[in-house]
Amino acid sequence: MLGYQLVQDQRLKLALTPELKQSIHILSLPADELIQYLREQMTENPVFEFEDSWETRAFSGRSRRSEGKRLERDPLWNTARAQDTMEGKLKSQLRLLSLPAEVYRAAAYMAGNLNDDGYLDIPLTEIRLALNVTEEVLKDALESLQSLEPAGIAGRDLRECLMLQIVRDSNPVPFAFEIADKYLPELAHGNSGHITSALRITREQVTSASRYIRSLNPRPGLVLGEFEQQFIVPDAVVELHGNGFTVSMHSSNLPKLSISNEWRSWSKIRNSAEENPYLNSCFKSAEWLVRSLEMRKATLTKVVCAIMEQQQAFLSAGAKGLRPMTLNTISSKLDMHESTVSRAVHGKYVLTPHGVLPLKYFFAAGLSASADGGEVSSRMVQARIKELIDSEDKRSPYSDQKIVDMLLTEGIRMSRRTVTKYREELRILSSSGRRDRK
């Protein structure tokens, strides 16, 4: 017979408190996002006193004075200077041409539909349907747009882009226009024999025209593009001292957070039943936030030290010294969970003797490519491939198979397909594209 009954059941359950969630969130935040997060917390909690090294004013509801002077920054210093887009710069040139209204409207529409490289990659038929203009107007608009600076803008493909630049040149190399018009694939693959026989010119003339065409700009839109400078302030600094190294946290990324003594004194004076619970919760939240920042600093320091201990050869040899390393390597070393290590390295940067690098850079998969059965880092192999290519004779560059053979003599076994993949990841052309045909 079915019925209801009371049963006691004992279980273990992991529960994340709001404070613990906040601590985990703070650990995963990059430095700039952390400062923004602290400012948001300050607007909700009046007992905070927050100051970072980039600001000379304390955000605590009161102004601090230093050496008898009030240190403040004009907020307008933080505003970015307005920058013209590629569309805006082209439209400003179109206005100087005194075009008919329909032609200007079509040219301005095309200017707004160029890709980042400066190419018009939408069909003219689509533009005609969208604007309801005649073919003659569309032709005049395209010619007007292609007459603007820089030369080659609004080309519909690489061929037209190069031809526009050659036509605008007052002293082009002979046969460059004909080669760009009909023989670009042959030129790209180094098939100069076909070009010489088709145009009935000498190999020297093909070489001269090839050199001229390669000097042209295949992406004229980048000249007009809008680029915003980005600055990276490292979270940690690693310095090499003899056979050892030191790790220090960068002071610019260590915001100073404290609890206002004025609010503590005021809470003792105003012993109100309504105000005290609210202030106590504010103090408790502030104390936990200060503690979370200290835990973030300690965890990040441990992780950076462990990474540098594992990759100590990198400090002296650069990318060639990188060893295979995963998140599990560091988590086992520090007795931490992998997710904690992942949050600690997310969006963080370190200043090393070889430049500012993201912490994720030091985590590279291991390849079972060593002749002695050991593993080598994929980044180390990429660095070695780049070194071999940089030192090659450009008149006879190394093929991918040749690089495979050279790596094998160094004890690194690798397939040609893997070398090709790494070369493409490094954005290095094939041997035919790197050959100097002077």
CSV table of C-alpha atoms in Angstrom, one decimal:
chain,number,residue,atom,x,y,z
A,1,MET,CA,0.0,0.0,0.0
A,2,LEU,CA,1.4,3.4,-1.1
A,3,GLY,CA,1.7,6.2,1.5
A,4,TYR,CA,3.7,9.2,2.7
A,5,GLN,CA,6.4,9.0,5.2
A,6,LEU,CA,9.2,11.2,6.6
A,7,VAL,CA,12.8,10.1,5.9
A,8,GLN,CA,16.0,11.7,6.9
A,9,ASP,CA,18.6,11.8,4.2
A,10,GLN,CA,22.2,13.2,4.8
A,11,ARG,CA,24.0,14.6,1.7
A,12,LEU,CA,27.0,16.7,1.0
A,13,LYS,CA,26.3,19.7,-1.3
A,14,LEU,CA,28.6,22.4,-2.5
A,15,ALA,CA,26.9,25.8,-2.4
A,16,LEU,CA,28.5,29.0,-3.7
A,17,THR,CA,27.8,32.0,-1.5
A,18,PRO,CA,27.4,35.5,-3.1
A,19,GLU,CA,30.7,36.5,-1.5
A,20,LEU,CA,32.5,33.5,-3.1
A,21,LYS,CA,31.0,34.2,-6.5
A,22,GLN,CA,32.2,37.8,-6.2
A,23,SER,CA,35.7,36.6,-5.3
A,24,ILE,CA,35.8,34.2,-8.3
A,25,HIS,CA,34.6,37.0,-10.6
A,26,ILE,CA,37.3,39.4,-9.3
A,27,LEU,CA,40.0,36.8,-10.0
A,28,SER,CA,38.9,36.4,-13.6
A,29,LEU,CA,38.7,40.2,-14.4
A,30,PRO,CA,41.6,41.8,-16.3
A,31,ALA,CA,43.1,44.9,-14.7
A,32,ASP,CA,41.1,47.6,-16.6
A,33,GLU,CA,37.8,45.7,-16.1
A,34,LEU,CA,38.7,45.3,-12.4
A,35,ILE,CA,39.1,49.0,-11.9
A,36,GLN,CA,35.8,49.7,-13.6
A,37,TYR,CA,34.1,47.0,-11.4
A,38,LEU,CA,35.5,48.7,-8.3
A,39,ARG,CA,34.2,52.0,-9.4
A,40,GLU,CA,30.7,50.5,-9.9
A,41,GLN,CA,30.9,49.0,-6.4
A,42,MET,CA,31.9,52.3,-5.0
A,43,THR,CA,28.8,54.0,-6.3
A,44,GLU,CA,26.7,51.4,-4.4
A,45,ASN,CA,28.7,51.3,-1.2
A,46,PRO,CA,29.5,54.7,0.5
A,47,VAL,CA,32.1,53.3,2.9
A,48,PHE,CA,34.7,52.6,0.1
A,49,GLU,CA,37.8,54.6,-0.5
A,50,PHE,CA,39.2,53.7,-3.8
A,51,GLU,CA,42.3,55.1,-5.6
A,52,ASP,CA,44.3,53.7,-8.5
A,53,SER,CA,47.6,54.9,-9.7
A,54,TRP,CA,46.1,56.3,-12.9
A,55,GLU,CA,44.0,58.7,-11.0
A,56,THR,CA,45.3,61.4,-8.7
A,57,ARG,CA,42.0,62.0,-7.1
A,58,ALA,CA,40.5,59.6,-4.4
A,59,PHE,CA,37.0,58.4,-5.2
A,60,SER,CA,35.7,58.5,-1.7
A,61,GLY,CA,33.2,61.3,-1.6
A,62,ARG,CA,35.8,63.7,-0.3
A,63,SER,CA,38.9,65.3,-2.0
A,64,ARG,CA,42.3,64.5,-0.8
A,65,ARG,CA,45.0,67.1,-0.6
A,66,SER,CA,48.7,66.5,-1.4
A,67,GLU,CA,51.3,69.0,-0.5
A,68,GLY,CA,48.6,71.7,0.0
A,69,LYS,CA,47.2,71.4,-3.5
A,70,ARG,CA,44.0,69.7,-4.6
A,71,LEU,CA,44.9,67.1,-7.3
A,72,GLU,CA,42.1,66.6,-9.8
A,73,ARG,CA,42.0,65.6,-13.4
A,74,ASP,CA,39.7,67.2,-15.9
A,75,PRO,CA,37.3,64.5,-17.1
A,76,LEU,CA,37.5,65.9,-20.6
A,77,TRP,CA,41.1,64.5,-20.7
A,78,ASN,CA,39.6,61.1,-21.0
A,79,THR,CA,37.6,61.8,-24.1
A,80,ALA,CA,38.8,60.4,-27.4
A,81,ARG,CA,39.5,62.6,-30.3
A,82,ALA,CA,36.9,62.2,-33.1
A,83,GLN,CA,38.2,60.4,-36.1
A,84,ASP,CA,36.9,60.3,-39.6
A,85,THR,CA,35.9,56.9,-41.0
A,86,MET,CA,36.9,55.8,-44.5
A,87,GLU,CA,33.4,56.7,-45.7
A,88,GLY,CA,33.6,60.2,-44.3
A,89,LYS,CA,37.1,60.9,-45.8
A,90,LEU,CA,35.9,59.7,-49.2
A,91,LYS,CA,32.7,61.8,-49.0
A,92,SER,CA,34.7,64.9,-48.2
A,93,GLN,CA,36.7,64.3,-51.4
A,94,LEU,CA,33.5,63.7,-53.4
A,95,ARG,CA,32.1,67.1,-52.4
A,96,LEU,CA,35.0,68.8,-54.1
A,97,LEU,CA,34.1,67.2,-57.5
A,98,SER,CA,30.9,69.2,-58.1
A,99,LEU,CA,29.0,66.1,-59.2
A,100,PRO,CA,25.4,65.9,-60.2
A,101,ALA,CA,23.1,65.0,-57.3
A,102,GLU,CA,22.3,61.5,-58.6
A,103,VAL,CA,25.9,60.7,-59.3
A,104,TYR,CA,27.0,62.0,-55.9
A,105,ARG,CA,24.3,59.9,-54.2
A,106,ALA,CA,25.4,56.8,-55.9
A,107,ALA,CA,29.1,57.4,-55.3
A,108,ALA,CA,28.4,58.2,-51.6
A,109,TYR,CA,26.4,54.9,-51.3
A,110,MET,CA,29.3,53.0,-52.8
A,111,ALA,CA,31.8,54.7,-50.4
A,112,GLY,CA,29.7,53.5,-47.5
A,113,ASN,CA,29.8,49.9,-48.8
A,114,LEU,CA,33.5,49.4,-49.2
A,115,ASN,CA,35.1,46.7,-47.1
A,116,ASP,CA,38.1,47.4,-44.7
A,117,ASP,CA,40.6,46.8,-47.6
A,118,GLY,CA,38.9,49.5,-49.7
A,119,TYR,CA,37.2,47.0,-52.2
A,120,LEU,CA,33.7,47.4,-53.6
A,121,ASP,CA,32.5,43.8,-53.1
A,122,ILE,CA,28.8,44.2,-53.8
A,123,PRO,CA,27.6,43.8,-57.4
A,124,LEU,CA,26.7,47.0,-59.4
A,125,THR,CA,23.3,45.4,-60.2
A,126,GLU,CA,22.4,45.3,-56.5
A,127,ILE,CA,23.4,49.0,-56.2
A,128,ARG,CA,21.3,49.9,-59.2
A,129,LEU,CA,18.2,48.2,-57.8
A,130,ALA,CA,18.8,49.8,-54.4
A,131,LEU,CA,19.1,53.3,-55.7
A,132,ASN,CA,17.0,53.0,-58.8
A,133,VAL,CA,19.5,54.8,-61.1
A,134,THR,CA,20.6,54.3,-64.7
A,135,GLU,CA,23.7,52.4,-65.8
A,136,GLU,CA,25.2,55.6,-67.0
A,137,VAL,CA,24.8,57.3,-63.6
A,138,LEU,CA,26.2,54.2,-61.9
A,139,LYS,CA,29.2,54.2,-64.3
A,140,ASP,CA,30.0,57.9,-63.6
A,141,ALA,CA,29.7,57.4,-59.9
A,142,LEU,CA,32.1,54.4,-59.9
A,143,GLU,CA,34.6,56.4,-62.0
A,144,SER,CA,34.4,59.4,-59.7
A,145,LEU,CA,34.9,57.2,-56.6
A,146,GLN,CA,37.9,55.4,-58.2
A,147,SER,CA,39.5,58.8,-59.0
A,148,LEU,CA,39.8,59.6,-55.3
A,149,GLU,CA,42.9,59.2,-53.1
A,150,PRO,CA,44.4,56.8,-52.4
A,151,ALA,CA,44.9,55.3,-55.9
A,152,GLY,CA,43.2,51.9,-56.2
A,153,ILE,CA,40.3,52.7,-53.9
A,154,ALA,CA,36.9,51.1,-54.8
A,155,GLY,CA,38.4,48.4,-57.0
A,156,ARG,CA,36.1,45.4,-57.3
A,157,ASP,CA,39.0,42.9,-57.1
A,158,LEU,CA,42.8,42.8,-56.8
A,159,ARG,CA,43.2,43.0,-60.6
A,160,GLU,CA,41.2,46.2,-60.9
A,161,CYS,CA,42.8,47.7,-57.8
A,162,LEU,CA,46.3,47.3,-59.2
A,163,MET,CA,45.3,48.5,-62.7
A,164,LEU,CA,43.8,51.7,-61.2
A,165,GLN,CA,47.1,52.4,-59.5
A,166,ILE,CA,49.2,51.7,-62.6
A,167,VAL,CA,46.9,54.0,-64.7
A,168,ARG,CA,47.3,56.8,-62.2
A,169,ASP,CA,51.1,56.5,-62.2
A,170,SER,CA,52.8,59.1,-64.4
A,171,ASN,CA,55.8,56.8,-65.1
A,172,PRO,CA,54.8,53.1,-64.8
A,173,VAL,CA,57.1,50.2,-65.7
A,174,PRO,CA,56.5,48.9,-69.2
A,175,PHE,CA,54.1,45.9,-69.6
A,176,ALA,CA,53.0,46.2,-65.9
A,177,PHE,CA,49.5,47.1,-66.9
A,178,GLU,CA,49.2,44.1,-69.4
A,179,ILE,CA,50.6,41.7,-66.8
A,180,ALA,CA,48.2,42.9,-64.0
A,181,ASP,CA,45.3,42.8,-66.5
A,182,LYS,CA,45.7,39.3,-67.8
A,183,TYR,CA,48.5,37.4,-66.1
A,184,LEU,CA,48.2,37.9,-62.3
A,185,PRO,CA,47.8,34.2,-61.5
A,186,GLU,CA,50.9,33.3,-63.6
A,187,LEU,CA,52.8,36.1,-61.8
A,188,ALA,CA,51.7,34.9,-58.4
A,189,HIS,CA,52.9,31.3,-59.2
A,190,GLY,CA,56.2,32.5,-60.7
A,191,ASN,CA,55.4,31.3,-64.2
A,192,SER,CA,57.4,34.0,-65.9
A,193,GLY,CA,58.0,31.7,-69.0
A,194,HIS,CA,54.3,31.8,-70.0
A,195,ILE,CA,54.3,35.6,-69.6
A,196,THR,CA,57.4,36.2,-71.7
A,197,SER,CA,56.1,34.0,-74.6
A,198,ALA,CA,52.5,35.5,-74.4
A,199,LEU,CA,53.7,39.1,-74.5
A,200,ARG,CA,56.9,38.5,-76.4
A,201,ILE,CA,59.1,40.3,-74.0
A,202,THR,CA,62.3,39.4,-72.2
A,203,ARG,CA,62.6,37.8,-68.8
A,204,GLU,CA,64.2,40.9,-67.5
A,205,GLN,CA,61.2,43.0,-68.5
A,206,VAL,CA,58.9,40.5,-66.7
A,207,THR,CA,61.1,40.7,-63.6
A,208,SER,CA,61.1,44.5,-63.6
A,209,ALA,CA,57.3,44.6,-64.1
A,210,SER,CA,56.8,42.0,-61.3
A,211,ARG,CA,58.9,44.1,-58.9
A,212,TYR,CA,56.8,47.2,-59.7
A,213,ILE,CA,53.5,45.4,-59.3
A,214,ARG,CA,54.6,43.9,-55.9
A,215,SER,CA,55.4,47.5,-54.8
A,216,LEU,CA,51.8,48.6,-55.3
A,217,ASN,CA,49.3,48.7,-52.4
A,218,PRO,CA,46.9,45.7,-52.5
A,219,ARG,CA,44.8,47.2,-49.6
A,220,PRO,CA,44.4,50.9,-50.2
A,221,GLY,CA,41.5,51.1,-47.7
A,222,LEU,CA,43.9,50.6,-44.8
A,223,VAL,CA,45.3,54.0,-45.5
A,224,LEU,CA,41.9,55.6,-44.8
A,225,GLY,CA,40.9,53.2,-42.0
A,226,GLU,CA,40.2,54.2,-38.5
A,227,PHE,CA,42.5,52.6,-36.0
A,228,GLU,CA,42.4,53.0,-32.2
A,229,GLN,CA,45.6,52.7,-30.4
A,230,GLN,CA,45.5,50.2,-27.6
A,231,PHE,CA,47.8,50.2,-24.6
A,232,ILE,CA,48.5,47.2,-22.4
A,233,VAL,CA,49.7,47.6,-18.9
A,234,PRO,CA,51.2,44.2,-17.7
A,235,ASP,CA,49.8,42.7,-14.5
A,236,ALA,CA,53.2,41.3,-13.5
A,237,VAL,CA,56.8,42.0,-14.2
A,238,VAL,CA,59.4,39.2,-14.6
A,239,GLU,CA,63.1,40.1,-14.4
A,240,LEU,CA,66.0,37.8,-15.0
A,241,HIS,CA,68.9,37.9,-12.5
A,242,GLY,CA,71.7,35.5,-13.3
A,243,ASN,CA,70.4,32.0,-13.0
A,244,GLY,CA,67.2,33.1,-11.3
A,245,PHE,CA,64.3,35.4,-11.8
A,246,THR,CA,62.0,37.7,-9.7
A,247,VAL,CA,58.3,38.2,-10.1
A,248,SER,CA,56.6,41.4,-9.0
A,249,MET,CA,53.1,42.7,-9.5
A,250,HIS,CA,52.8,45.9,-11.5
A,251,SER,CA,51.8,48.8,-9.2
A,252,SER,CA,49.6,50.4,-11.9
A,253,ASN,CA,47.3,47.4,-11.7
A,254,LEU,CA,47.0,47.3,-8.0
A,255,PRO,CA,44.2,49.6,-7.0
A,256,LYS,CA,44.2,50.9,-3.4
A,257,LEU,CA,40.9,50.0,-1.7
A,258,SER,CA,40.2,50.8,1.9
A,259,ILE,CA,37.3,51.4,4.3
A,260,SER,CA,36.6,55.0,5.3
A,261,ASN,CA,37.4,55.7,8.9
A,262,GLU,CA,35.1,58.7,8.8
A,263,TRP,CA,32.1,56.4,8.2
A,264,ARG,CA,33.2,54.1,11.0
A,265,SER,CA,33.3,57.1,13.4
A,266,TRP,CA,30.0,58.4,12.1
A,267,SER,CA,28.3,55.0,12.6
A,268,LYS,CA,29.5,54.9,16.3
A,269,ILE,CA,28.2,58.4,16.9
A,270,ARG,CA,24.8,57.8,15.1
A,271,ASN,CA,23.6,54.7,16.9
A,272,SER,CA,20.4,54.4,15.0
A,273,ALA,CA,18.4,51.2,14.7
A,274,GLU,CA,17.5,52.1,11.1
A,275,GLU,CA,21.0,53.1,10.0
A,276,ASN,CA,23.2,50.6,11.7
A,277,PRO,CA,22.0,47.4,9.9
A,278,TYR,CA,22.6,49.2,6.5
A,279,LEU,CA,26.0,50.4,7.5
A,280,ASN,CA,27.0,47.0,8.9
A,281,SER,CA,26.1,45.4,5.6
A,282,CYS,CA,28.2,48.0,3.8
A,283,PHE,CA,31.2,47.4,6.1
A,284,LYS,CA,30.8,43.7,5.7
A,285,SER,CA,30.7,43.9,1.9
A,286,ALA,CA,33.7,46.3,1.8
A,287,GLU,CA,35.8,44.1,4.0
A,288,TRP,CA,35.1,41.0,1.8
A,289,LEU,CA,35.9,43.0,-1.3
A,290,VAL,CA,39.3,44.1,0.2
A,291,ARG,CA,40.0,40.6,1.2
A,292,SER,CA,39.1,39.3,-2.3
A,293,LEU,CA,41.5,41.8,-3.9
A,294,GLU,CA,44.3,40.4,-1.6
A,295,MET,CA,43.4,36.9,-2.5
A,296,ARG,CA,43.5,37.8,-6.2
A,297,LYS,CA,46.9,39.3,-5.9
A,298,ALA,CA,48.2,36.3,-4.0
A,299,THR,CA,46.7,33.8,-6.4
A,300,LEU,CA,48.0,35.7,-9.5
A,301,THR,CA,51.5,35.9,-8.0
A,302,LYS,CA,51.6,32.1,-7.3
A,303,VAL,CA,50.4,31.3,-10.9
A,304,VAL,CA,52.9,33.7,-12.6
A,305,CYS,CA,55.7,32.3,-10.4
A,306,ALA,CA,54.7,28.7,-11.3
A,307,ILE,CA,54.5,29.5,-15.0
A,308,MET,CA,57.9,31.1,-15.0
A,309,GLU,CA,59.5,28.2,-13.0
A,310,GLN,CA,58.1,25.8,-15.6
A,311,GLN,CA,59.2,28.1,-18.5
A,312,GLN,CA,62.5,29.4,-17.1
A,313,ALA,CA,64.3,28.5,-20.3
A,314,PHE,CA,62.1,31.0,-22.1
A,315,LEU,CA,63.6,33.9,-20.1
A,316,SER,CA,67.0,33.3,-21.5
A,317,ALA,CA,66.3,31.7,-24.9
A,318,GLY,CA,63.0,33.2,-25.9
A,319,ALA,CA,60.3,31.2,-27.8
A,320,LYS,CA,62.9,28.5,-28.6
A,321,GLY,CA,63.0,27.7,-24.9
A,322,LEU,CA,59.3,27.1,-24.4
A,323,ARG,CA,58.3,23.7,-23.0
A,324,PRO,CA,55.0,21.9,-23.4
A,325,MET,CA,52.6,23.1,-20.7
A,326,THR,CA,48.9,22.8,-19.9
A,327,LEU,CA,46.6,24.2,-17.2
A,328,ASN,CA,46.9,20.8,-15.5
A,329,THR,CA,50.6,21.3,-15.2
A,330,ILE,CA,50.2,24.5,-13.2
A,331,SER,CA,47.2,23.3,-11.2
A,332,SER,CA,49.0,20.1,-10.1
A,333,LYS,CA,52.1,22.2,-9.2
A,334,LEU,CA,50.1,24.6,-7.0
A,335,ASP,CA,47.4,22.1,-5.9
A,336,MET,CA,44.7,24.3,-7.4
A,337,HIS,CA,41.8,23.5,-9.6
A,338,GLU,CA,42.3,24.0,-13.3
A,339,SER,CA,39.3,26.4,-13.4
A,340,THR,CA,41.1,28.6,-10.9
A,341,VAL,CA,44.3,28.7,-13.0
A,342,SER,CA,42.2,29.4,-16.1
A,343,ARG,CA,40.5,32.4,-14.4
A,344,ALA,CA,43.9,33.7,-13.1
A,345,VAL,CA,45.5,33.7,-16.6
A,346,HIS,CA,42.4,35.0,-18.4
A,347,GLY,CA,43.1,38.5,-19.9
A,348,LYS,CA,46.3,38.9,-17.9
A,349,TYR,CA,49.7,40.1,-19.3
A,350,VAL,CA,53.3,39.8,-18.1
A,351,LEU,CA,56.3,41.9,-18.9
A,352,THR,CA,59.3,39.6,-19.7
A,353,PRO,CA,62.8,40.2,-21.1
A,354,HIS,CA,61.2,39.3,-24.5
A,355,GLY,CA,58.3,41.7,-24.4
A,356,VAL,CA,54.8,42.0,-23.0
A,357,LEU,CA,53.0,38.7,-23.5
A,358,PRO,CA,49.6,37.3,-22.4
A,359,LEU,CA,49.9,34.5,-19.8
A,360,LYS,CA,48.1,32.2,-22.2
A,361,TYR,CA,51.1,32.4,-24.5
A,362,PHE,CA,53.1,30.1,-22.3
A,363,PHE,CA,50.5,27.3,-22.5
A,364,ALA,CA,51.4,25.3,-25.6
A,365,ALA,CA,50.5,21.8,-26.6
A,366,GLY,CA,53.2,19.2,-26.6
A,367,LEU,CA,54.2,17.4,-29.8
A,368,SER,CA,55.7,13.9,-29.7
A,369,ALA,CA,58.2,14.9,-32.3
A,370,SER,CA,61.5,14.6,-30.5
A,371,ALA,CA,63.8,11.8,-31.7
A,372,ASP,CA,64.5,10.7,-28.1
A,373,GLY,CA,60.8,10.1,-27.5
A,374,GLY,CA,60.2,13.4,-25.5
A,375,GLU,CA,57.9,16.2,-26.3
A,376,VAL,CA,58.6,19.6,-27.8
A,377,SER,CA,56.4,22.7,-27.6
A,378,SER,CA,54.5,23.7,-30.7
A,379,ARG,CA,55.5,27.3,-30.2
A,380,MET,CA,59.1,26.3,-30.1
A,381,VAL,CA,58.7,24.5,-33.4
A,382,GLN,CA,57.0,27.6,-34.9
A,383,ALA,CA,59.8,29.8,-33.7
A,384,ARG,CA,62.4,27.5,-35.2
A,385,ILE,CA,60.5,27.3,-38.6
A,386,LYS,CA,60.5,31.1,-38.7
A,387,GLU,CA,64.2,31.3,-37.9
A,388,LEU,CA,65.0,28.9,-40.8
A,389,ILE,CA,62.9,30.9,-43.2
A,390,ASP,CA,64.4,34.2,-42.1
A,391,SER,CA,67.9,32.9,-42.7
A,392,GLU,CA,67.3,31.3,-46.1
A,393,ASP,CA,68.6,32.4,-49.4
A,394,LYS,CA,65.6,34.2,-51.0
A,395,ARG,CA,66.9,33.3,-54.5
A,396,SER,CA,66.4,29.6,-53.5
A,397,PRO,CA,64.0,29.5,-50.5
A,398,TYR,CA,63.3,26.3,-48.5
A,399,SER,CA,60.4,24.2,-49.5
A,400,ASP,CA,58.2,22.7,-46.7
A,401,GLN,CA,59.8,19.3,-47.3
A,402,LYS,CA,63.2,20.8,-47.0
A,403,ILE,CA,62.2,22.3,-43.6
A,404,VAL,CA,61.0,18.9,-42.5
A,405,ASP,CA,64.4,17.4,-43.4
A,406,MET,CA,66.3,20.2,-41.6
A,407,LEU,CA,64.1,19.8,-38.4
A,408,LEU,CA,64.8,16.1,-38.5
A,409,THR,CA,68.5,16.7,-38.4
A,410,GLU,CA,67.8,18.6,-35.2
A,411,GLY,CA,65.9,15.7,-33.7
A,412,ILE,CA,62.4,17.0,-34.4
A,413,ARG,CA,60.2,14.7,-36.4
A,414,MET,CA,57.3,16.3,-38.1
A,415,SER,CA,55.2,15.8,-41.2
A,416,ARG,CA,55.2,18.2,-44.1
A,417,ARG,CA,51.5,18.9,-43.5
A,418,THR,CA,52.2,20.1,-40.0
A,419,VAL,CA,55.1,22.4,-41.2
A,420,THR,CA,52.7,23.8,-43.8
A,421,LYS,CA,50.1,24.5,-41.1
A,422,TYR,CA,52.5,26.2,-38.8
A,423,ARG,CA,53.9,28.3,-41.7
A,424,GLU,CA,50.4,29.4,-42.6
A,425,GLU,CA,49.7,30.3,-39.0
A,426,LEU,CA,52.8,32.5,-39.0
A,427,ARG,CA,51.4,34.1,-42.2
A,428,ILE,CA,54.5,33.2,-44.2
A,429,LEU,CA,54.2,32.6,-48.0
A,430,SER,CA,55.1,29.3,-49.7
A,431,SER,CA,58.6,28.9,-51.2
A,432,SER,CA,57.4,30.1,-54.6
A,433,GLY,CA,55.9,33.3,-53.0
A,434,ARG,CA,59.1,34.0,-51.1
A,435,ARG,CA,61.5,33.6,-54.1
A,436,ASP,CA,63.3,36.7,-55.1
A,437,ARG,CA,63.5,36.8,-58.9
A,438,LYS,CA,65.8,39.7,-59.3
